[in-house]
PDB file of C-alpha atoms and ligand atoms in Angstrom:
ATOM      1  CA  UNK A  19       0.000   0.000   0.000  1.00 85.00           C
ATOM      2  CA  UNK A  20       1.193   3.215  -0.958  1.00 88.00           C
ATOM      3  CA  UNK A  21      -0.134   6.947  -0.043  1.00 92.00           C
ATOM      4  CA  UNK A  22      -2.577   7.968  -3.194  1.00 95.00           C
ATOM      5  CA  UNK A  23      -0.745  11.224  -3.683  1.00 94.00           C
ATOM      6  CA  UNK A  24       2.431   9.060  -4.638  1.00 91.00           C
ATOM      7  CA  UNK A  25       0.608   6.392  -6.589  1.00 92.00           C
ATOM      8  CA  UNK A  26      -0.829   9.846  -8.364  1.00 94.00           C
ATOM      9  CA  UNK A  27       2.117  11.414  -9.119  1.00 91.00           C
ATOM     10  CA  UNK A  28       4.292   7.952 -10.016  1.00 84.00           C
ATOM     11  CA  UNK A  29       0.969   6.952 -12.274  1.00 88.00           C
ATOM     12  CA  UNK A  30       2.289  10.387 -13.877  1.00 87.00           C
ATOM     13  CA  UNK A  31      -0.948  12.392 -13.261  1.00 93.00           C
ATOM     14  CA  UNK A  32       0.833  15.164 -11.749  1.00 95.00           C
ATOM     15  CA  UNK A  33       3.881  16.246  -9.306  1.00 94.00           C
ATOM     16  CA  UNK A  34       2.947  14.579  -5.603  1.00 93.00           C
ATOM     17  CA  UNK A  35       2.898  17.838  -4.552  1.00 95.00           C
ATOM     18  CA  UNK A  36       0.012  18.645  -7.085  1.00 96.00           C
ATOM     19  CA  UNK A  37      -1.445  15.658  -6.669  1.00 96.00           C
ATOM     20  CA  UNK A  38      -2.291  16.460  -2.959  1.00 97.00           C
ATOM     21  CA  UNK A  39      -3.957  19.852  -4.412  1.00 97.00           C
ATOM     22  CA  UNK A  40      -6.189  17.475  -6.406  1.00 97.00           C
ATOM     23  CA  UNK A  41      -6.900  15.260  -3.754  1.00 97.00           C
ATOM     24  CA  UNK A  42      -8.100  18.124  -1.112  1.00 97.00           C
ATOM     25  CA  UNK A  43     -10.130  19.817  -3.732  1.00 97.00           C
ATOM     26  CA  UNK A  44     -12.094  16.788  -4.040  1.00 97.00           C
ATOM     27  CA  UNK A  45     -11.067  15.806  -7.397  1.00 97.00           C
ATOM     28  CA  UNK A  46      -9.768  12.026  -6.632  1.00 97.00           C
ATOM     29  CA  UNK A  47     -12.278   9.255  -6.342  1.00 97.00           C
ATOM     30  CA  UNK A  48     -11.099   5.710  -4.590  1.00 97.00           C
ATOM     31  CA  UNK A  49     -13.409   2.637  -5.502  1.00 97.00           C
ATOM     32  CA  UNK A  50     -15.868   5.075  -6.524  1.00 96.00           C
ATOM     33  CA  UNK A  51     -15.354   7.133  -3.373  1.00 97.00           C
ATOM     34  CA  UNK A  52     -14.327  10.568  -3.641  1.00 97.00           C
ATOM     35  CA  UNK A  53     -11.016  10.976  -1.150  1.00 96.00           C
ATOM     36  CA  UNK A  54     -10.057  14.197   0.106  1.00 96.00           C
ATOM     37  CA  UNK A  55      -7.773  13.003   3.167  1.00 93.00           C
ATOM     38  CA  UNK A  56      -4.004  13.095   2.028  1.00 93.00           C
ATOM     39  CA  UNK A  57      -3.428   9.981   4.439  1.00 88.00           C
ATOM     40  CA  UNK A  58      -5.336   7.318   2.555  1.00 95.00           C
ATOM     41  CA  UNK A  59      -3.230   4.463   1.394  1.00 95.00           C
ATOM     42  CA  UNK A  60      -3.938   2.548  -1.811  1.00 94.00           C
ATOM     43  CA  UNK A  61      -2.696  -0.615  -3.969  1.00 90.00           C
ATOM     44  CA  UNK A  62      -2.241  -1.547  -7.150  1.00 86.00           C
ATOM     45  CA  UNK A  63      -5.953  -3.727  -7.336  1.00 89.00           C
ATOM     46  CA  UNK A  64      -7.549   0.059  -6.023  1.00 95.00           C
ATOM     47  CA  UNK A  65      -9.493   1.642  -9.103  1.00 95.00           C
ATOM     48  CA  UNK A  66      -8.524   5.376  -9.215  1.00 97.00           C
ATOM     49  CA  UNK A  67      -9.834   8.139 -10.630  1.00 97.00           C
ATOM     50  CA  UNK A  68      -9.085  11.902 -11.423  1.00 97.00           C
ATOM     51  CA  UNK A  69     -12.052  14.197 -12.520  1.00 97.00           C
ATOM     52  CA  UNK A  70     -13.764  11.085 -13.772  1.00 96.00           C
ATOM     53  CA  UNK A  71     -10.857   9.313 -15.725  1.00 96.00           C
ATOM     54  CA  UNK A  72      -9.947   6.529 -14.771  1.00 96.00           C
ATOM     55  CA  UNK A  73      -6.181   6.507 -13.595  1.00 95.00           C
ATOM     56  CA  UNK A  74      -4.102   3.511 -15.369  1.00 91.00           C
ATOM     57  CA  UNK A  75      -1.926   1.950 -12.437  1.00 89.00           C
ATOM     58  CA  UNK A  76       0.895  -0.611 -13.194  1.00 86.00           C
ATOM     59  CA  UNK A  77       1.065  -3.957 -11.963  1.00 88.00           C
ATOM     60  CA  UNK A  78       3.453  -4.352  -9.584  1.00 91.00           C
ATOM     61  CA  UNK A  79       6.365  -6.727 -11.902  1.00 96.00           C
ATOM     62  CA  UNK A  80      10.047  -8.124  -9.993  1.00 97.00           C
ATOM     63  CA  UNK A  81      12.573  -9.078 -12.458  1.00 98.00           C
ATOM     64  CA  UNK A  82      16.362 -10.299 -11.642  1.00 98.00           C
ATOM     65  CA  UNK A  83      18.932  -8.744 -13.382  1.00 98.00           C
ATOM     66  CA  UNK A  84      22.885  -9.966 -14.091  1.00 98.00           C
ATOM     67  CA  UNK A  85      24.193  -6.630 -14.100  1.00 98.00           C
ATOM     68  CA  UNK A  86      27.265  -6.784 -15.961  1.00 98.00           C
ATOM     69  CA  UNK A  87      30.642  -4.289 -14.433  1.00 98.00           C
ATOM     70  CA  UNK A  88      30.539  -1.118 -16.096  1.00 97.00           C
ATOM     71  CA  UNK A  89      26.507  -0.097 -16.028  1.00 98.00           C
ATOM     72  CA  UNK A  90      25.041   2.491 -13.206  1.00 98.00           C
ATOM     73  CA  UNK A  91      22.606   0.970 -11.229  1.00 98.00           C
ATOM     74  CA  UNK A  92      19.811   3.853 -12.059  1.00 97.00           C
ATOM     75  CA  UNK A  93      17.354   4.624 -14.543  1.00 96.00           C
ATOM     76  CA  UNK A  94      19.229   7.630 -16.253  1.00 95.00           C
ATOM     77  CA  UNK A  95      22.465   8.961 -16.510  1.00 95.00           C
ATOM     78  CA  UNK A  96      23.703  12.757 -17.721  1.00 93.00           C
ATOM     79  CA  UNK A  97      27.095  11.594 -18.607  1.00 93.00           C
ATOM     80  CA  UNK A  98      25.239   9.477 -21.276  1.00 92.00           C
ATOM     81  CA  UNK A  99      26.637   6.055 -19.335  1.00 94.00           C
ATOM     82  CA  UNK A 100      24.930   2.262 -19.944  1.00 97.00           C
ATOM     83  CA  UNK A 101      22.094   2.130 -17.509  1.00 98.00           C
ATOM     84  CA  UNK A 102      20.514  -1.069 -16.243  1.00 98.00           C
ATOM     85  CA  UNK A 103      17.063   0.129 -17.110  1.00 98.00           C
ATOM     86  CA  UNK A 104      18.542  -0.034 -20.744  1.00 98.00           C
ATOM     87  CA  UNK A 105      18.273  -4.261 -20.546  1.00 98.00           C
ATOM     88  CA  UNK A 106      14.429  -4.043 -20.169  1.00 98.00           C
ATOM     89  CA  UNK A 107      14.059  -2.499 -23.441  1.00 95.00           C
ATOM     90  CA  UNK A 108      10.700  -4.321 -24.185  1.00 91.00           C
ATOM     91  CA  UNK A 109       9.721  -4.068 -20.492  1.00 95.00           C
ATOM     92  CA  UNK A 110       6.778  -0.682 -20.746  1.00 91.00           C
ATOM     93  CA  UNK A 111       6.548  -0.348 -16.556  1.00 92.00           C
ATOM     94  CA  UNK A 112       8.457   2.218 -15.232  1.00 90.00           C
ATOM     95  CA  UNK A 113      11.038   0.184 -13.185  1.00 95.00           C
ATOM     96  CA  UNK A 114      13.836   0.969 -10.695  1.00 97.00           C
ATOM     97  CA  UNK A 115      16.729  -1.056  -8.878  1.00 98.00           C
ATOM     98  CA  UNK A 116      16.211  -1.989  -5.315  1.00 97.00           C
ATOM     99  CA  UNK A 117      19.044  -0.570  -4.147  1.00 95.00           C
ATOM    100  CA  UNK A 118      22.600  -0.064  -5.919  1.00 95.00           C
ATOM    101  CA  UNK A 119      25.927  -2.043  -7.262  1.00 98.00           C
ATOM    102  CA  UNK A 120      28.614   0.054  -8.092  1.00 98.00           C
ATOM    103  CA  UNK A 121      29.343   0.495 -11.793  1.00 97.00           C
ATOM    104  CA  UNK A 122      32.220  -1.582 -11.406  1.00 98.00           C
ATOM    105  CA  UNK A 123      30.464  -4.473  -9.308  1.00 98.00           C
ATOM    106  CA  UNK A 124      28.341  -7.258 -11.307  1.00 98.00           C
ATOM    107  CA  UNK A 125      25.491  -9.645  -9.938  1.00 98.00           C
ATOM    108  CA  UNK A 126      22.403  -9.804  -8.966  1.00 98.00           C
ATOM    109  CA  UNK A 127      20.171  -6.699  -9.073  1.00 98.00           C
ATOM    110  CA  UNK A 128      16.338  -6.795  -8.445  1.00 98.00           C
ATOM    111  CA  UNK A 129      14.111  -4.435 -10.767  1.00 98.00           C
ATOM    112  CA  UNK A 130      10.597  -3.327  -9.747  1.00 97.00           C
ATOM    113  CA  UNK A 131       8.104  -0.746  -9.680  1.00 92.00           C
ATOM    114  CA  UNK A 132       6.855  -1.550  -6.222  1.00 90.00           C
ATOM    115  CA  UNK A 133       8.168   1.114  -4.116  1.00 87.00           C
ATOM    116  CA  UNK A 134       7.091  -1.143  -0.644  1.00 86.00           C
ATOM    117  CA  UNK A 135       8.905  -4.086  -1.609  1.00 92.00           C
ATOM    118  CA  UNK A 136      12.173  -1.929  -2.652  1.00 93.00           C
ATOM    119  CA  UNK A 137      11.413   0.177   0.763  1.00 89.00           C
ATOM    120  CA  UNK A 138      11.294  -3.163   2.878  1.00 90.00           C
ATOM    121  CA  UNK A 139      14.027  -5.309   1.291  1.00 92.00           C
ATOM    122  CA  UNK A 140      17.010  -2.143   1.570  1.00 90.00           C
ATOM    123  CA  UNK A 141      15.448  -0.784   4.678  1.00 85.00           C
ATOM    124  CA  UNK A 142      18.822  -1.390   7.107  1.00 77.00           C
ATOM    125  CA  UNK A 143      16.824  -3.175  10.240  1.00 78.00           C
ATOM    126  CA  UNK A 144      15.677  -6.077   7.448  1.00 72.00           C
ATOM    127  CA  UNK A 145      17.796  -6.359   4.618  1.00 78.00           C
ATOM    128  CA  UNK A 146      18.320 -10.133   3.610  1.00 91.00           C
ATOM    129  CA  UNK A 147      21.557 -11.684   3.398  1.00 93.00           C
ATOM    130  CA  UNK A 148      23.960 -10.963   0.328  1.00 96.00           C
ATOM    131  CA  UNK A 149      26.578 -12.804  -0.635  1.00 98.00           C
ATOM    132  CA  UNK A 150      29.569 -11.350  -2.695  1.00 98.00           C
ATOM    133  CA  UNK A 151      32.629 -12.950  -4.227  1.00 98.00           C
ATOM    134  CA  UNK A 152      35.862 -10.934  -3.712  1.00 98.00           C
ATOM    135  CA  UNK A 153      38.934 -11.068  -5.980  1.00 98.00           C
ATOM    136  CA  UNK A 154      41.239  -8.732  -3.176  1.00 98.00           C
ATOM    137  CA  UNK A 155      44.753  -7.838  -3.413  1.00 98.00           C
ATOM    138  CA  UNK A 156      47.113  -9.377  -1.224  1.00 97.00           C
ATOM    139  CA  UNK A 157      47.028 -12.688   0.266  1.00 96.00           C
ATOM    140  CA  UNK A 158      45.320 -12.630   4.050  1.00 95.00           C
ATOM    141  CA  UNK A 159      45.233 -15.126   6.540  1.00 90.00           C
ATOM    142  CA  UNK A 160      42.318 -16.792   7.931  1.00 86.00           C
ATOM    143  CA  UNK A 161      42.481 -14.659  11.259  1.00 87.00           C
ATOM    144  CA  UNK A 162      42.414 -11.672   9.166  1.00 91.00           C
ATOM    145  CA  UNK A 163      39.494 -12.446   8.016  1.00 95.00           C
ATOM    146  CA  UNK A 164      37.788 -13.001  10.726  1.00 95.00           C
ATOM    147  CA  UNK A 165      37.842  -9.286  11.627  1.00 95.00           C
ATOM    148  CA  UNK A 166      35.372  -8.746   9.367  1.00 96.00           C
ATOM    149  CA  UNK A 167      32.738 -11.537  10.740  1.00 96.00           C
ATOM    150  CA  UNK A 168      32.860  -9.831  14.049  1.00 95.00           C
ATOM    151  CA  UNK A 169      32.744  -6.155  12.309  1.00 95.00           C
ATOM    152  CA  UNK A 170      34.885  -3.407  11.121  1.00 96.00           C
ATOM    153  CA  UNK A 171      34.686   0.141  11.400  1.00 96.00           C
ATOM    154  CA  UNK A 172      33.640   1.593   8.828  1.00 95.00           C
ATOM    155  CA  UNK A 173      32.333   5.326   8.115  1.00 93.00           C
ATOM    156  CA  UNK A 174      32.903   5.943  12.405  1.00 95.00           C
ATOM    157  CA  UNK A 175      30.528   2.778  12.697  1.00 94.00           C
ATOM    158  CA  UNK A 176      30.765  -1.154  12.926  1.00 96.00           C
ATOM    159  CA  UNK A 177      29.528  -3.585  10.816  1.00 95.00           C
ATOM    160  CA  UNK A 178      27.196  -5.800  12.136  1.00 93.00           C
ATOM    161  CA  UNK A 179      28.412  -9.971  11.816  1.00 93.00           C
ATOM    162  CA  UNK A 180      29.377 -11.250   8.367  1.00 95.00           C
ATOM    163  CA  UNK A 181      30.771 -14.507   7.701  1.00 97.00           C
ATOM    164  CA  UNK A 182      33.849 -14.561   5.164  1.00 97.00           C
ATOM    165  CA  UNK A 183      35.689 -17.604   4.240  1.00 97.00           C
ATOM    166  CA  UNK A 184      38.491 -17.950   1.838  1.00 96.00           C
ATOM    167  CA  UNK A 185      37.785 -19.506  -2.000  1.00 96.00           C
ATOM    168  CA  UNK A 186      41.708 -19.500  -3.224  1.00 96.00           C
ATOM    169  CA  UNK A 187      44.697 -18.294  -2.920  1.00 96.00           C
ATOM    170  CA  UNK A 188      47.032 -17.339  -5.767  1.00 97.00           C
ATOM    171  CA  UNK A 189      50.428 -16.809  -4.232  1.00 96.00           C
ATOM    172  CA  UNK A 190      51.758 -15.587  -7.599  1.00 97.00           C
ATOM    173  CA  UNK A 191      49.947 -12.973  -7.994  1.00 97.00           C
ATOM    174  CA  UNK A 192      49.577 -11.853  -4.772  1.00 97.00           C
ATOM    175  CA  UNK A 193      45.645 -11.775  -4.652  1.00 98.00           C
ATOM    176  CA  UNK A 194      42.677 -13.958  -3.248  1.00 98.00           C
ATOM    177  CA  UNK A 195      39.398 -14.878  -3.656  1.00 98.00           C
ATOM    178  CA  UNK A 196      37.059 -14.376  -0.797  1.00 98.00           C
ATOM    179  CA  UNK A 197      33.500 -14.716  -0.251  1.00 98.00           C
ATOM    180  CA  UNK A 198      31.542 -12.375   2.130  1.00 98.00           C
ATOM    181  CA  UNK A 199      28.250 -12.508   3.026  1.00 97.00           C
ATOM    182  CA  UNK A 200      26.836  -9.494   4.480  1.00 95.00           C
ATOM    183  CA  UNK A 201      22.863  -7.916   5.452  1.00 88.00           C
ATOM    184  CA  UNK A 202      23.557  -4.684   5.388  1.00 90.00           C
ATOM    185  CA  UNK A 203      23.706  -2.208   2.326  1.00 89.00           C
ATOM    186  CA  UNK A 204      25.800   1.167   3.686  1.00 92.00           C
ATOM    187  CA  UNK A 205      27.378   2.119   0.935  1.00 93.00           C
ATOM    188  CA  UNK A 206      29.906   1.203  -1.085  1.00 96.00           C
ATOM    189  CA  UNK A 207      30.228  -1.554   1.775  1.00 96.00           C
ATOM    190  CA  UNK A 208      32.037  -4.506   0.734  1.00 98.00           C
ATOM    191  CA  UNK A 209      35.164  -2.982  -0.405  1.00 98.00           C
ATOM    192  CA  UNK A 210      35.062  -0.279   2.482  1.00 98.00           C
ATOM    193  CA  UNK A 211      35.343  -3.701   4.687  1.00 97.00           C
ATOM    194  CA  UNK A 212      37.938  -5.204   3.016  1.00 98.00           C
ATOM    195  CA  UNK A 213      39.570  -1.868   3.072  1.00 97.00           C
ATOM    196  CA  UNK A 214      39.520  -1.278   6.282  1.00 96.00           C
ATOM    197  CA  UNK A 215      41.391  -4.802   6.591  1.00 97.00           C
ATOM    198  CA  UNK A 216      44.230  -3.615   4.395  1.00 97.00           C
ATOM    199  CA  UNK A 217      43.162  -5.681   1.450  1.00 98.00           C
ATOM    200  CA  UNK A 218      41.475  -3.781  -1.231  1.00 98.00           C
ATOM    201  CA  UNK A 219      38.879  -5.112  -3.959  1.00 98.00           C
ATOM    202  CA  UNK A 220      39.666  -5.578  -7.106  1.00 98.00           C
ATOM    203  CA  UNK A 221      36.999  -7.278  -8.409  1.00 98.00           C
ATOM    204  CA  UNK A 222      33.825  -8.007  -7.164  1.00 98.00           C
ATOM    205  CA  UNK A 223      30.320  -9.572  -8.106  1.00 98.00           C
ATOM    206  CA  UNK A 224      26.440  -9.903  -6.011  1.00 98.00           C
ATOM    207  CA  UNK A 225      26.159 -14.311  -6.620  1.00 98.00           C
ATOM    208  CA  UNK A 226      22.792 -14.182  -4.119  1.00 97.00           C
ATOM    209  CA  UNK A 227      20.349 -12.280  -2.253  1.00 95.00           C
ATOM    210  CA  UNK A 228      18.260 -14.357  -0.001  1.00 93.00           C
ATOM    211  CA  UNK A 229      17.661 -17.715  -1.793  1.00 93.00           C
ATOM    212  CA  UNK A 230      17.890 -16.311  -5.342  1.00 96.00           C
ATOM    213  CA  UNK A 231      21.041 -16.560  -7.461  1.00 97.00           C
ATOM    214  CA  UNK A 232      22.482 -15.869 -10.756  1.00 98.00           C
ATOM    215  CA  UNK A 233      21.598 -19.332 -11.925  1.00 97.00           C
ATOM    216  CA  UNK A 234      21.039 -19.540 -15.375  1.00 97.00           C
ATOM    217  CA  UNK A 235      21.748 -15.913 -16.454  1.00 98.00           C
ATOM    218  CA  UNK A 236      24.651 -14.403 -18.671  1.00 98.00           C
ATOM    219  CA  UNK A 237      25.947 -11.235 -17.734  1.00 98.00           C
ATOM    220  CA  UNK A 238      23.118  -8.630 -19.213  1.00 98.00           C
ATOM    221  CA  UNK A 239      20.074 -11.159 -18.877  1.00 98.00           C
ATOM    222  CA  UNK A 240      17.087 -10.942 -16.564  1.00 98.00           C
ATOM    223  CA  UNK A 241      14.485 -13.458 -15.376  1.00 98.00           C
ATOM    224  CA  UNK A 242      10.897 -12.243 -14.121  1.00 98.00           C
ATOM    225  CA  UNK A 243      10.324 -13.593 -10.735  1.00 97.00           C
ATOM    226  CA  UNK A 244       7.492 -15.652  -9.895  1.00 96.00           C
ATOM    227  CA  UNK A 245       5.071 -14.476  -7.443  1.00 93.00           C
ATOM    228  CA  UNK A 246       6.522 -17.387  -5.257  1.00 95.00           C
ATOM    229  CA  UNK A 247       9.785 -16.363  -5.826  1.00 96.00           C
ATOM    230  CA  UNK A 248       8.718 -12.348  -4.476  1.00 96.00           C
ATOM    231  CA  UNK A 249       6.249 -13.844  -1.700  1.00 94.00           C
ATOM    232  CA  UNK A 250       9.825 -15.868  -0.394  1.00 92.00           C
ATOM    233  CA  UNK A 251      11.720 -12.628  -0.425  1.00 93.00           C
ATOM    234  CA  UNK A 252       9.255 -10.763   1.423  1.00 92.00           C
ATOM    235  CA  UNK A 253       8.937 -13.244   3.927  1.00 90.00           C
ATOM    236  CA  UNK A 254      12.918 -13.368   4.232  1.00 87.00           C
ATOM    237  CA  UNK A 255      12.895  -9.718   4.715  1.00 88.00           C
ATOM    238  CA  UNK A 256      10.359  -9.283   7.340  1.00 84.00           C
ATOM    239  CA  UNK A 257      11.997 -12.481   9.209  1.00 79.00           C
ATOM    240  CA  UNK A 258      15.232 -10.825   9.440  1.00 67.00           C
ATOM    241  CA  UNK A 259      13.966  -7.872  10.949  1.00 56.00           C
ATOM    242  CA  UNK A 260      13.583  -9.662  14.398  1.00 42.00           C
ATOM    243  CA  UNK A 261      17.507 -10.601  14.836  1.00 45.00           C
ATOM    244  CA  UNK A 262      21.242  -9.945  13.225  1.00 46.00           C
ATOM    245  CA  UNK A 263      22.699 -13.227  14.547  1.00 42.00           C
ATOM    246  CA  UNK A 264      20.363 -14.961  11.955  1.00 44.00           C
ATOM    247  CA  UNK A 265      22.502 -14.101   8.923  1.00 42.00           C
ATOM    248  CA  UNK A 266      24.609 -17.340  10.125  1.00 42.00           C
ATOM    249  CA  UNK A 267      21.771 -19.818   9.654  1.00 39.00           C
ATOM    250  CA  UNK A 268      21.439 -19.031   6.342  1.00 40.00           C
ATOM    251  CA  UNK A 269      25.176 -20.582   5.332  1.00 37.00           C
TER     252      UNK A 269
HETATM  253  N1  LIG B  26      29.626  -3.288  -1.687  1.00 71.41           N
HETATM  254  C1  LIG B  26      30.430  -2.577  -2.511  1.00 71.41           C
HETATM  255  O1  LIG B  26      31.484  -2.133  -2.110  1.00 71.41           O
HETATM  256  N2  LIG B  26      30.015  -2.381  -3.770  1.00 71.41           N
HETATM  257  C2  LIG B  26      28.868  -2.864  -4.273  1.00 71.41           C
HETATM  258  O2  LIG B  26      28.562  -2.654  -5.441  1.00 71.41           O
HETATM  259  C3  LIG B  26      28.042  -3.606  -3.404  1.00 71.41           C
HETATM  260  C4  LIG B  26      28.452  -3.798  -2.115  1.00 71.41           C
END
């Protein structure tokens, strides 16, 4: 459920700010029912109108993206840059990523147009776990590691629990491969961590979020999630709200 002045204005009837106007002066009608409270919530199954036309709302639609490195997690960008909005080219619904990777990360990115869901999966007290693989530079002991399970500081504040372990070493080069799995999404996070360590990312790539993975998908390609697939999330989300330690069942 959403406040009708935002469903308004994201339905592209007006500004929000304008769609309040409307909605005070009577003009909005709710199942029929003129609304002229600006607190009333609404959902996508709510038939809207505005002076008697009926407002078109989009179905709420969840789609799993392999973000490849080099494309800004947004729906525009002035410098002209590869957006990941531009791999949904026959997708009409104005859709957003839940949250960000950097340009230079790949993985998993979740699409929408439901404003809730991407408000209750990044909101910090419930975010699911994520797990990232980590090419760093320099080759760290297991006790190093473990620094960042029981938090670093990061930004004047610690992290809460992760749980690392170590993929490979490659003693030639001088780098490893390490996989972290985190619930939080401050940002820039991972390699801030590893940073703070003294072993900075070079590369590094989303493989899961909750119980969905990459599975299946080249870099660039999405999958629409099944309802299922949303209803799991959503229940992951809301279960993690009640306690940080639980990020170690999940491994
Ligand atoms: N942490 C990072 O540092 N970068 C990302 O893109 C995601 C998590």
């Amino acid at each position: 459920m959403e406040r009708l002045q935002k469903v308004l204005a994201h339905c592209g009837v007006a500004s929000r700010r304008k769609s309040e106007e409307l909605i005070i002066q009577g003009r909005v009608s709710v199942n029929g029912k003129v609304v002229t409270e600006l607190g009333v919530k609404v959902s996508a199954n709510d038939h809207l109108e505005v002076d008697g036309v009926p407002v078109y709302q989009e179905q709420p639609v969840y789609y799993l993206l392999y973000k490849p490195r080099g494309v800004i997690s947004a729906v525009s960008d002035d410098k002209g840059r590869k957006v990941v909005t531009d791999y949904f080219p026959g997708v009409p619904e104005r859709i957003f990523p839940v949250g960000r990777l950097d340009y230079d990360t790949s993985g998993i990115l979740l699409m929408t147009n439901d404003g809730e869901f991407s408000n209750l999966l990044t909101h910090p007290s419930h975010e699911v776990p994520k797990v990232y693989i980590a090419k760093i530079k320099g080759t760290p002991l297991k006790q190093q590691l473990k620094a960042l399970d029981e938090g670093v500081v990061i930004e004047g504040r610690k992290t809460a629990p992760a749980i690392s372990k170590l993929k490979s070493v490659d003693m030639q080069k001088g780098t490893a491969i390490v996989e972290l799995t985190i619930h939080e999404g401050r940002n820039h996070q991972v390699k801030k961590m590893f940073e703070a360590i003294g072993f900075p990312v070079l590369k590094l790539k989303r493989e899961q979020i909750g119980h969905l993975t990459l599975q299946g998908l080249n870099s660039g390609d999405y999958r629409e999630l099944p309802k299922k697939e949303v209803s799991q999330l959503i229940v992951d989300a809301k279960g993690f709200k009640t306690g940080r330690k639980r990020v170690r069942e999940t491994r």
